[in-house]
Coordinates of C-alpha atoms in Angstrom, one line a residue:
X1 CA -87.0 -24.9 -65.1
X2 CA -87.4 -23.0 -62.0
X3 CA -87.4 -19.3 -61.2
X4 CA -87.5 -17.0 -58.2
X5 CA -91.4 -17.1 -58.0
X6 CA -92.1 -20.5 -58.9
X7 CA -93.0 -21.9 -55.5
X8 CA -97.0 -21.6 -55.8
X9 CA -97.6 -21.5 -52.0
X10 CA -99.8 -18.6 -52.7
X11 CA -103.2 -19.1 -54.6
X12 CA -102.1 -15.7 -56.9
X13 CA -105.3 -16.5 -59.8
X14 CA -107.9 -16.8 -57.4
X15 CA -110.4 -14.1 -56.3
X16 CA -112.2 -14.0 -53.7
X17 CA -115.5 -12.4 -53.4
X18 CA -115.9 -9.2 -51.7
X19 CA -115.6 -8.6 -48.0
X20 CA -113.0 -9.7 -45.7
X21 CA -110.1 -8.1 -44.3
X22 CA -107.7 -5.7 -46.0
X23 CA -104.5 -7.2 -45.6
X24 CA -102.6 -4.0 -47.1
X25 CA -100.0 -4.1 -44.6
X26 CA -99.2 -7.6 -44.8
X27 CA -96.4 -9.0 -46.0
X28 CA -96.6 -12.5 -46.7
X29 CA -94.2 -15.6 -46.7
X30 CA -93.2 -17.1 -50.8
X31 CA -95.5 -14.7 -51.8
X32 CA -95.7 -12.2 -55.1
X33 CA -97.0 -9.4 -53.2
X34 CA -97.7 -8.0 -56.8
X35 CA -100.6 -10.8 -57.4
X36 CA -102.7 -8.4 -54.8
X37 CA -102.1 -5.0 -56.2
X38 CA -105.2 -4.5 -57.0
X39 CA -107.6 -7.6 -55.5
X40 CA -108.1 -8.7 -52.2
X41 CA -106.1 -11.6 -50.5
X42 CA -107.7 -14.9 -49.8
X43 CA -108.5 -15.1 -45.8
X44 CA -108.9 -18.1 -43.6
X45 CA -110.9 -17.4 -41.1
X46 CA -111.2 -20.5 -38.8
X47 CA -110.9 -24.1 -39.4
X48 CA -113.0 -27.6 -38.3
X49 CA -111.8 -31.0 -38.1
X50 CA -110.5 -31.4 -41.6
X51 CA -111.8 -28.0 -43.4
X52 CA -111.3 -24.5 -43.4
X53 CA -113.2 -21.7 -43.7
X54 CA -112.7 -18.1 -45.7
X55 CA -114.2 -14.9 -44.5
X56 CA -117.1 -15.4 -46.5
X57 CA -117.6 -18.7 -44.9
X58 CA -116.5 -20.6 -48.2
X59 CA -115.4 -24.5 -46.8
X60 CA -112.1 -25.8 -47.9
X61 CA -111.0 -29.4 -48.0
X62 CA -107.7 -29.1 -46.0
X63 CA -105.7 -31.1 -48.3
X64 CA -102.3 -29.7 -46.8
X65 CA -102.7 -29.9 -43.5
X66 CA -101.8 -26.3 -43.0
X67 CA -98.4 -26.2 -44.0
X68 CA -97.8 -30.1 -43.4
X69 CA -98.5 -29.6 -39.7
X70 CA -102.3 -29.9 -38.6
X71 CA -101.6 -33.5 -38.2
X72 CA -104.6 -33.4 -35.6
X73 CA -107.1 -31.9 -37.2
X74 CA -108.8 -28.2 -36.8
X75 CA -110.5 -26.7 -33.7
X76 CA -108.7 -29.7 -31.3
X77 CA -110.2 -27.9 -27.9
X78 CA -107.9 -29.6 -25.8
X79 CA -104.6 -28.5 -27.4
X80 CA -105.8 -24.6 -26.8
X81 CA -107.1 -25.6 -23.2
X82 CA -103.8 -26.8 -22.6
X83 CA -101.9 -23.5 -23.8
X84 CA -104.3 -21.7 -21.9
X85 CA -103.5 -23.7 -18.9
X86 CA -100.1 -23.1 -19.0
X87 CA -99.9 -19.6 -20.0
X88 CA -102.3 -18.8 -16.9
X89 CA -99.4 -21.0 -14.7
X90 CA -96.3 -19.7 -16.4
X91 CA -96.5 -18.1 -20.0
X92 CA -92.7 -17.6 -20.7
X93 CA -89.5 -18.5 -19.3
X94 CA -86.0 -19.2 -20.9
X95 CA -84.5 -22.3 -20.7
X96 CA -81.1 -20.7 -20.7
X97 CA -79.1 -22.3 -17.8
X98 CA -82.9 -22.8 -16.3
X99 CA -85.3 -25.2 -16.6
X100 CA -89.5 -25.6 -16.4
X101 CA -91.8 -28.3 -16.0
X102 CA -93.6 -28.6 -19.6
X103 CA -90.0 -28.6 -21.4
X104 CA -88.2 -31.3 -18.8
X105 CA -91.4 -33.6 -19.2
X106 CA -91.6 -33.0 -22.9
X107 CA -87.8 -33.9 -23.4
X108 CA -88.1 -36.6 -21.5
X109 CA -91.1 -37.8 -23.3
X110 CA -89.5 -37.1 -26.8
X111 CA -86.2 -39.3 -26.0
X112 CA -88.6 -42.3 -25.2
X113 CA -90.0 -42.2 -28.6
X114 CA -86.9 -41.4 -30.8
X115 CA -84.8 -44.3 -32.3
X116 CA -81.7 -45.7 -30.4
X117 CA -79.9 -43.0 -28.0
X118 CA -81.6 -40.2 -29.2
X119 CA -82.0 -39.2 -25.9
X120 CA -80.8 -35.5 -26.1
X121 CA -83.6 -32.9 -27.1
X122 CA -82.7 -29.0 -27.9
X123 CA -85.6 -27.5 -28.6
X124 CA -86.1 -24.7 -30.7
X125 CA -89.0 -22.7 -32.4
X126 CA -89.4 -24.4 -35.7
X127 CA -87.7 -26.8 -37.9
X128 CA -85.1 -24.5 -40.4
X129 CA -83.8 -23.4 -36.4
X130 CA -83.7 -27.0 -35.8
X131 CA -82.2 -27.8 -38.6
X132 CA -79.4 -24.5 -38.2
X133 CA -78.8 -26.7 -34.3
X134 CA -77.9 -29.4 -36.2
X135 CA -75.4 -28.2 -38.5
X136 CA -73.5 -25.8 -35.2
X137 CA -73.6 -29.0 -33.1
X138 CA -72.3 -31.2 -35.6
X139 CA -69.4 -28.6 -36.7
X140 CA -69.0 -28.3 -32.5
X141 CA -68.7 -31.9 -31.9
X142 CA -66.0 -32.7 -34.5
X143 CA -63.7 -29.8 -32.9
X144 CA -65.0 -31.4 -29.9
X145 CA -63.2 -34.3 -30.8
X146 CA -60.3 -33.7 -32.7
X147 CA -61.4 -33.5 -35.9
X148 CA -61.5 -29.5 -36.8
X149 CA -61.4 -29.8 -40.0
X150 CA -65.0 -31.3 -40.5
X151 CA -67.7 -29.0 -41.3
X152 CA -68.8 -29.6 -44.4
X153 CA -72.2 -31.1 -45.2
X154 CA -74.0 -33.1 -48.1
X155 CA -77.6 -32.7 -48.9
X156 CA -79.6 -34.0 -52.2
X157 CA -80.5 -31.8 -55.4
X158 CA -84.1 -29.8 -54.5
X159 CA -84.2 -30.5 -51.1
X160 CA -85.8 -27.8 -48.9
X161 CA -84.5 -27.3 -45.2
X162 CA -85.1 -24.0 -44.2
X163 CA -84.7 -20.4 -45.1
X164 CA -81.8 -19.1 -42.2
X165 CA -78.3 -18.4 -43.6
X166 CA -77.2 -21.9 -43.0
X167 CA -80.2 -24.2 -43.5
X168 CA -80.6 -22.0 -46.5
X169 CA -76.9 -23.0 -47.4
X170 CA -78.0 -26.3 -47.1
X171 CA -80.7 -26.3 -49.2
X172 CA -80.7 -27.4 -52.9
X173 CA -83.4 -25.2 -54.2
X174 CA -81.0 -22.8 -56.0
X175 CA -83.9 -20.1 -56.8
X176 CA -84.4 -19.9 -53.2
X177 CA -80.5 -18.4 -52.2
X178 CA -79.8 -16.4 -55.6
X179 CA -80.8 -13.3 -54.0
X180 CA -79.1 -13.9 -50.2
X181 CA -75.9 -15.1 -51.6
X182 CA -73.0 -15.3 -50.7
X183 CA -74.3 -18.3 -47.7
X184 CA -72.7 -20.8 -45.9
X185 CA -69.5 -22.4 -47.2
X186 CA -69.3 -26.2 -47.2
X187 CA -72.9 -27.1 -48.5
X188 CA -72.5 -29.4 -51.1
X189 CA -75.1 -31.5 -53.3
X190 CA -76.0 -34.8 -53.9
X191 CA -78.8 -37.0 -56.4
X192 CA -82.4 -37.2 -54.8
X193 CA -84.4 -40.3 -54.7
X194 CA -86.7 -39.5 -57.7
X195 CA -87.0 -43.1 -59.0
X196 CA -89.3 -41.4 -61.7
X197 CA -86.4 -39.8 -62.9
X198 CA -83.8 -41.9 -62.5
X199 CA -80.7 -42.5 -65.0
X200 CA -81.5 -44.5 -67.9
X201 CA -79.0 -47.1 -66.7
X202 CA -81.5 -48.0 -63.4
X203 CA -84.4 -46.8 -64.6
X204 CA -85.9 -50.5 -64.4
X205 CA -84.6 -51.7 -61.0
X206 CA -85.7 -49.4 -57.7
X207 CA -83.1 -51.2 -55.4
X208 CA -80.2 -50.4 -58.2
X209 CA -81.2 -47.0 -58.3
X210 CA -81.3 -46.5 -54.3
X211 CA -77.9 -47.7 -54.1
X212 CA -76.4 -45.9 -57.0
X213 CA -78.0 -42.9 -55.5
X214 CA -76.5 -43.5 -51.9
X215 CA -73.5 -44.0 -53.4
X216 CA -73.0 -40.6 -54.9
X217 CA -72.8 -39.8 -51.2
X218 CA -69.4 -41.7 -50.5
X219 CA -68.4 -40.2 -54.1
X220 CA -68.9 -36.5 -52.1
X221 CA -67.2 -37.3 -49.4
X222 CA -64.4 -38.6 -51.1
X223 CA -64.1 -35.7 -53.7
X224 CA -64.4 -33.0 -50.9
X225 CA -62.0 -35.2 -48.6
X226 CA -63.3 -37.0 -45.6
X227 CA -61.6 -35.3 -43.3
X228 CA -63.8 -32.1 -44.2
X229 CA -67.5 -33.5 -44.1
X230 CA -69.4 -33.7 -40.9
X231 CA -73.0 -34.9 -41.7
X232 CA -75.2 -35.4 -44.1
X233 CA -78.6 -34.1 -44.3
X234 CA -81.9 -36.2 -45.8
X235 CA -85.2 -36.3 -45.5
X236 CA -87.1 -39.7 -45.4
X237 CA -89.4 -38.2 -48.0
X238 CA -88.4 -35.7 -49.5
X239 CA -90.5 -33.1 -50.1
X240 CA -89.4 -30.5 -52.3
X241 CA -89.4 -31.9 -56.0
X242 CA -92.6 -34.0 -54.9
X243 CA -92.5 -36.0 -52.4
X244 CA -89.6 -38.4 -52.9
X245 CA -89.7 -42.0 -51.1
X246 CA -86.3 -43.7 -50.4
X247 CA -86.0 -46.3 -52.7
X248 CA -85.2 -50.2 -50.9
X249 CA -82.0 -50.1 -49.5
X250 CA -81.0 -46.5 -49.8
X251 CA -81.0 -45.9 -46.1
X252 CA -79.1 -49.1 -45.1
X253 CA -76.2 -48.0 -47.5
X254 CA -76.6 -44.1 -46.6
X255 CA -75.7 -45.3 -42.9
X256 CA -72.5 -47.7 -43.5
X257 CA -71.3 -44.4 -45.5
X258 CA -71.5 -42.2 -42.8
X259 CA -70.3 -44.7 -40.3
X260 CA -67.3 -46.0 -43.0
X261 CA -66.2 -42.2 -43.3
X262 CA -67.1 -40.6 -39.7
X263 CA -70.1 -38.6 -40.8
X264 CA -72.8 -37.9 -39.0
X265 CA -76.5 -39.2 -40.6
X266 CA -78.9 -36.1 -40.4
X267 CA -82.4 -37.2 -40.5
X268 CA -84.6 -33.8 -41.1
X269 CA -88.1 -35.1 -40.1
X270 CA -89.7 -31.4 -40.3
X271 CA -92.8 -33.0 -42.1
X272 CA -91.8 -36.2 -41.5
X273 CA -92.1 -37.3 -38.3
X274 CA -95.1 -37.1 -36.0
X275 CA -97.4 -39.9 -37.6
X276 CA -97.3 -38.0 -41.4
X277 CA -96.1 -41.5 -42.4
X278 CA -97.5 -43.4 -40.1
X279 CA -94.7 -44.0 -37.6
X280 CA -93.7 -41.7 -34.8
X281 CA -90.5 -40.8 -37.2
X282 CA -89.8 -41.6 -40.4
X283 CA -86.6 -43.0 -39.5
X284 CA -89.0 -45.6 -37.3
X285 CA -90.6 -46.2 -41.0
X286 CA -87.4 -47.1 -43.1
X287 CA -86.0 -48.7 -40.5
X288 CA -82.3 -46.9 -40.1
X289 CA -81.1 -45.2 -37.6
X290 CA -79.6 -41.4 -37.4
X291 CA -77.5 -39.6 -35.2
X292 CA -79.9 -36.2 -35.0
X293 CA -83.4 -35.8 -35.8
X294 CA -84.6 -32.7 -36.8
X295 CA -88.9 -32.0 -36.0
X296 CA -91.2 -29.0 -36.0
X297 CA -94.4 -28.8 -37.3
X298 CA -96.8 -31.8 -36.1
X299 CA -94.9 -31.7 -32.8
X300 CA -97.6 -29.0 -31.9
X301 CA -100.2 -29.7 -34.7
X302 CA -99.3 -26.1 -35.5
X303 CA -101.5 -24.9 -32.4
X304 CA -98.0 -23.2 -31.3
X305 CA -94.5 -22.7 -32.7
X306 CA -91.9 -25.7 -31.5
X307 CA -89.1 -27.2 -32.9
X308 CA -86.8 -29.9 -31.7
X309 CA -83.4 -31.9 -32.6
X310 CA -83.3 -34.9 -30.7
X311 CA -79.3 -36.0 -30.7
X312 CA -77.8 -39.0 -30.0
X313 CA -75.7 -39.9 -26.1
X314 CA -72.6 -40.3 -28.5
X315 CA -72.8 -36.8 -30.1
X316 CA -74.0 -34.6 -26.7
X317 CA -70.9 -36.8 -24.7
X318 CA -68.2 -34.0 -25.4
X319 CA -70.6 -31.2 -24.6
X320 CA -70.9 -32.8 -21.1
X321 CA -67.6 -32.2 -19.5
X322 CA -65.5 -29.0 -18.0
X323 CA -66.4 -25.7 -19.4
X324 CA -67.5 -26.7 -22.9
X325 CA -70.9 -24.7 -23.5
X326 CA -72.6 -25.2 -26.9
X327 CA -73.5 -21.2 -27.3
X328 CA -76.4 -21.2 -29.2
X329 CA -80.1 -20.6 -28.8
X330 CA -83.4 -18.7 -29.1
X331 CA -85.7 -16.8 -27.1
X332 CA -89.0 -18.6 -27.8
X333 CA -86.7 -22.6 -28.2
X334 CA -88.9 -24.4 -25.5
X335 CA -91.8 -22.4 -24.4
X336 CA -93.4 -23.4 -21.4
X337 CA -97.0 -22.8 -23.7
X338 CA -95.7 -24.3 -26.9
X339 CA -94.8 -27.7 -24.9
X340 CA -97.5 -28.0 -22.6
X341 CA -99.3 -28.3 -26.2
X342 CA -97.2 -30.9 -27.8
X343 CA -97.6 -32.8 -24.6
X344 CA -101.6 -32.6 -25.1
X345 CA -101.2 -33.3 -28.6
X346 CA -99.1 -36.5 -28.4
X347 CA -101.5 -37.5 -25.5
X348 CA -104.3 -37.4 -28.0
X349 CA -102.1 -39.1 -30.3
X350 CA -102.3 -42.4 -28.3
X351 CA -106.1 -41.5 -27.4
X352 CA -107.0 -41.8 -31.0
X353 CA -104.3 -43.9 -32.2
X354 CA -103.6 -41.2 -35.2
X355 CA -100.4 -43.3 -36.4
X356 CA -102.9 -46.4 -36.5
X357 CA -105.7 -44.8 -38.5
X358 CA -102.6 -43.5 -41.2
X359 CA -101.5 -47.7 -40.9
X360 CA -104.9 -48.5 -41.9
X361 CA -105.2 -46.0 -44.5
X362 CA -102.3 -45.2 -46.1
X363 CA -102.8 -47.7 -48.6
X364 CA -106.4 -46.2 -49.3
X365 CA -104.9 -43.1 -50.0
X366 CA -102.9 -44.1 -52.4
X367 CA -104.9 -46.4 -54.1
X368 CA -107.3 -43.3 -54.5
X369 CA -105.0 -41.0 -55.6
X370 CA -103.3 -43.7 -58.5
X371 CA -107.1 -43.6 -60.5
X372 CA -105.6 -40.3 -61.3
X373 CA -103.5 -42.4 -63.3
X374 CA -105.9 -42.1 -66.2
X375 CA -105.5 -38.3 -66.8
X376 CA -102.9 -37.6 -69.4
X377 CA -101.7 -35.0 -67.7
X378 CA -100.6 -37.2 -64.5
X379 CA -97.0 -38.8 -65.0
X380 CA -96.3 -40.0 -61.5
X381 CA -98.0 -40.6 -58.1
X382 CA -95.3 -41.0 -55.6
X383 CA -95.2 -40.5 -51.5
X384 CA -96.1 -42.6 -48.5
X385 CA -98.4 -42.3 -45.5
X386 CA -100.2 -39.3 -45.4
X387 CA -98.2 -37.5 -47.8
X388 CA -98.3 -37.6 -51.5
X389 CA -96.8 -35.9 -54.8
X390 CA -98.8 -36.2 -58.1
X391 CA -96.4 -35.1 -60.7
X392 CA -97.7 -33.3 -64.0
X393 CA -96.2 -34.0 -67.4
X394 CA -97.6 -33.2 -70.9
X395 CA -96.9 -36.7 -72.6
X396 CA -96.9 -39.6 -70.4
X397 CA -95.0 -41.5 -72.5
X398 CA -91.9 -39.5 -73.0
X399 CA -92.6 -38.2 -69.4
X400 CA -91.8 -34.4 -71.1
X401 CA -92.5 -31.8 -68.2
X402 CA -93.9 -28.6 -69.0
X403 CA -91.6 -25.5 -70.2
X404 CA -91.3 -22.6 -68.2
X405 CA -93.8 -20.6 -69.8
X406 CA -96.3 -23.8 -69.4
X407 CA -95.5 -24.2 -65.9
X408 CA -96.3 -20.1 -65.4
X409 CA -99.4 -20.8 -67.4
X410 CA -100.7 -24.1 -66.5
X411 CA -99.7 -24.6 -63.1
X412 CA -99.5 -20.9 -61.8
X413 CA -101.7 -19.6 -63.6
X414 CA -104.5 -22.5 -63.4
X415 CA -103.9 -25.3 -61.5
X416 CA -103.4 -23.4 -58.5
X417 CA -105.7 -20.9 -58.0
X418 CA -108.2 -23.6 -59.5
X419 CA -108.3 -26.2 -57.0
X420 CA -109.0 -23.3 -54.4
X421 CA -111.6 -22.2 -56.4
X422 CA -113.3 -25.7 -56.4
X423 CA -112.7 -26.2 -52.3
X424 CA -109.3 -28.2 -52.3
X425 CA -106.2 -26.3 -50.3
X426 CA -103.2 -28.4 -51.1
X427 CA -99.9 -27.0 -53.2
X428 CA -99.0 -26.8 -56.7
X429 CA -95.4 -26.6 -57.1
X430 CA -92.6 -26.8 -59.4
X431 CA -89.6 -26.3 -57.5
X432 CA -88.5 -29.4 -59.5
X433 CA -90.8 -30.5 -62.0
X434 CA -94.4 -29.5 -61.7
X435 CA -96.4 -31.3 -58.9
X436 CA -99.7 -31.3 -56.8
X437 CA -98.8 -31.7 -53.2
X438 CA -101.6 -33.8 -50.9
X439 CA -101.0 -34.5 -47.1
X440 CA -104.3 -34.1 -45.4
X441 CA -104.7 -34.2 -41.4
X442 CA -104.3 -37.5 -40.0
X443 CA -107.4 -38.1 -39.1
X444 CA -108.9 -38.0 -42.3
X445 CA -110.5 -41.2 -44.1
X446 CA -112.1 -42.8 -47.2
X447 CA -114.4 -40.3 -47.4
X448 CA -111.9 -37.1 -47.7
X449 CA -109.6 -38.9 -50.1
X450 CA -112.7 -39.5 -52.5
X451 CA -113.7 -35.6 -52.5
X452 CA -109.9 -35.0 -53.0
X453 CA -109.5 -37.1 -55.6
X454 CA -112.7 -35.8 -57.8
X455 CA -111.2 -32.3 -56.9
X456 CA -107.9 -33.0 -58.2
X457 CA -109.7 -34.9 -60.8
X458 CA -112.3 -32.3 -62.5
X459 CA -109.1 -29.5 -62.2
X460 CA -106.5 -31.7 -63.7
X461 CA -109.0 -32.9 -67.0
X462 CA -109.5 -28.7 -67.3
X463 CA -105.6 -28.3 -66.7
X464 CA -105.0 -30.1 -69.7
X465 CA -107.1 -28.3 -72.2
X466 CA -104.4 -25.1 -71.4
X467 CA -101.5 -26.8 -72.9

């Protein structure tokens, strides 16, 4: 049911008042440009703790965290002291065949928190580059090791990891590539973890259904021959499609695949990691372990641009020896500014135990959220942590999701620019099936899950009058 402008990042049916900013020469990111021919485009002007403000000083419930990344809140003083610190003692240097201070200390710091022998970090500037590391250095290693012919990957149906050429190859959003084709060779797909959905056949039993889906992996490895595959990429949630949890056991039998065939286990931790669940990584919070981790986003708090794979002893060994060089990199892939912030911001990480106030509200959370439940037009409330999916359907019981032209009209046309209207930013999307997105900063509570909820509430009982 998807077309090319059916991710509703943008809030294209709400109007702001007058004033603010022209943004005329602006072109923004998953955005119909034509929804501002002729009115202005929403602007945030500055943010507190968990709310935002517009140029007309309108507050906004933060209900996305930015873009799944202000795990720290708004207006953190110490994160921008510490870029200004550094960019007053070095502002920019490569780490091409060099070194500095903030990136050694932050690698260092990184490996100590990953899983296992993560203990190789190549940082780049966001999380589709991480995810494009991952993919070269995995294709690298096999040649590395005499196994050339490995190179292709497997990644699940509606999974988002990035918009390059080859994270876009990777990606199962197929709206999202029509227009940049032909990608990437050797991207291949395989069944998400939407227990909601599931085949009628293990519709009843979660477990069943995580191991049926895991098993479609061995199923694509076997069909494209195992001597071609190199990795497999997966989220621990996944969040295109609605914020998918693994189901019990789908990890434990993901890995003896990988290891049964010699494929490496990609975990992308984009949004993931970095307390949204609660743990440090989500692989930390499903207990299995991968041979790359791929992070952005909360690594920074989004105060400045960083990205990161941390890879495993066993996959950097044949990168260590003669004249091998992995040639691949980016200009801004370990600022000296960008981590002397992610070093302030996982300092005040431990100073305010952020993955211990997600522990000891995650289930409050959800627990708001499900009263939802009672709203006809709420099918499913799925996620974990600090991140949460609350799928739309028009009959509960047949779980029947909208029709195209309902999903332009209800959810596009509605839903979205409605919940900004009312003070909630958070996303409507239907990339799969039609969902509201929630993951609010980690430092949030009892209290910002009650106004989201009566948010969510008042817009979804209106939402259902249009269909």
């Amino acid at each position: 049911m998807s077309s090319p402008n059916t991710v509703l990042d943008d809030t294209s049916s709400f109007v702001p008042q007058e004033g603010g900013q022209d943004a005329g020469h602006l072109w923004m990111h998953f955005t119909r440009m034509s929804s501002y021919a002729d009115k202005p485009v929403p602007v945030i002007e500055r943010g507190e703790g968990a709310y935002i403000y517009d140029s007309n000083g309108k507050r906004y419930l933060d209900g996305l965290s930015g873009l799944f990344t202000v795990q720290a809140g708004h207006g953190r003083a110490e994160l921008a002291d510490a870029a200004a610190a550094q960019a007053r003692k070095l502002a920019y240097f490569p780490i091409w065949s060099y070194a500095h201070p903030t990136a050694i200390e932050l690698a260092d710091r990184l490996a100590a928190l990953a899983p296992g022998d993560l203990n190789r970090v190549f940082f780049s500037s966001g999380g589709g580059e991480s995810v494009e590391t991952a993919w070269k250095v995995a294709k690298q290693y096999f040649k590395l090791t005499g196994k050339p012919g490995k190179h292709k990957v497997l990644s699940r149906a509606i999974a988002y990891h990035g918009t390059t050429q080859g994270a876009l190859s990777i990606t199962g959003v197929p709206p999202f590539k029509q227009a940049f084709e032909p990608l990437v060779p050797g991207s291949v797909r395989i069944p998400n973890t939407n227990f909601y959905r599931a085949p009628y056949f293990v519709a009843d039993d979660e477990k069943a259904f995580g191991l049926w889906a895991a098993d479609r992996a061995e199923e694509a490895i076997l069909a494209e021959g195992p001597d071609t595959v190199a990795a497999v990429f997966v989220e621990p949630v996944q969040n295109a499609g609605g914020c998918f949890p693994p189901p019990p056991g789908y990890f434990d039998r993901l890995r003896e695949i990988c290891d049964r065939y010699d494929v490496l286990l990609v975990s992308d931790e984009t949004i993931c990691a970095y307390g949204r669940l609660g743990t440090m990584f989500g692989a930390d919070k499903y207990g299995y372990q991968p041979d790359i981790i791929t992070t952005a986003k909360g690594l920074t708090s989004g105060y400045a641009p960083l990205g990161a794979a941390i890879i495993s002893d066993r996959i950097f060994e044949p990168f260590a020896h003669g004249d091998t060089i992995f040639a691949h990199g980016y200009t801004f892939g370990g600022h000296p500014v960008s981590c002397a912030v992610a070093l302030a911001n996982l300092d005040l990480f431990d100073r305010e135990d952020l993955l211990g106030n997600v522990r000891r509200n995650e289930n409050l959370f959800r627990s708001t959220l499900e009263r939802l439940h009672d709203l006809p037009i709420v099918g499913d409330v799925r996620g974990d942590g600090y991140f949460y999916g609350i799928e739309l359907v028009k009959d509960k019981k047949t779980k029947a999701t909208f029709s195209p032209e309902e999903s332009e009209r209800v959810l596009r046309g509605f839903v979205s620019g409605a919940l900004f209207e009312a003070g909630l930013y958070c996303r409507a999307d239907d990339r799969g099936d039609p969902v509201v997105q929630v993951a609010p900063p980690l430092t949030c509570g009892q209290a910002e899950f009650d106004e989201m909820e009566q948010m969510l509430r008042s817009v979804l009982t209106r939402a259902w009058d249009q269909i």
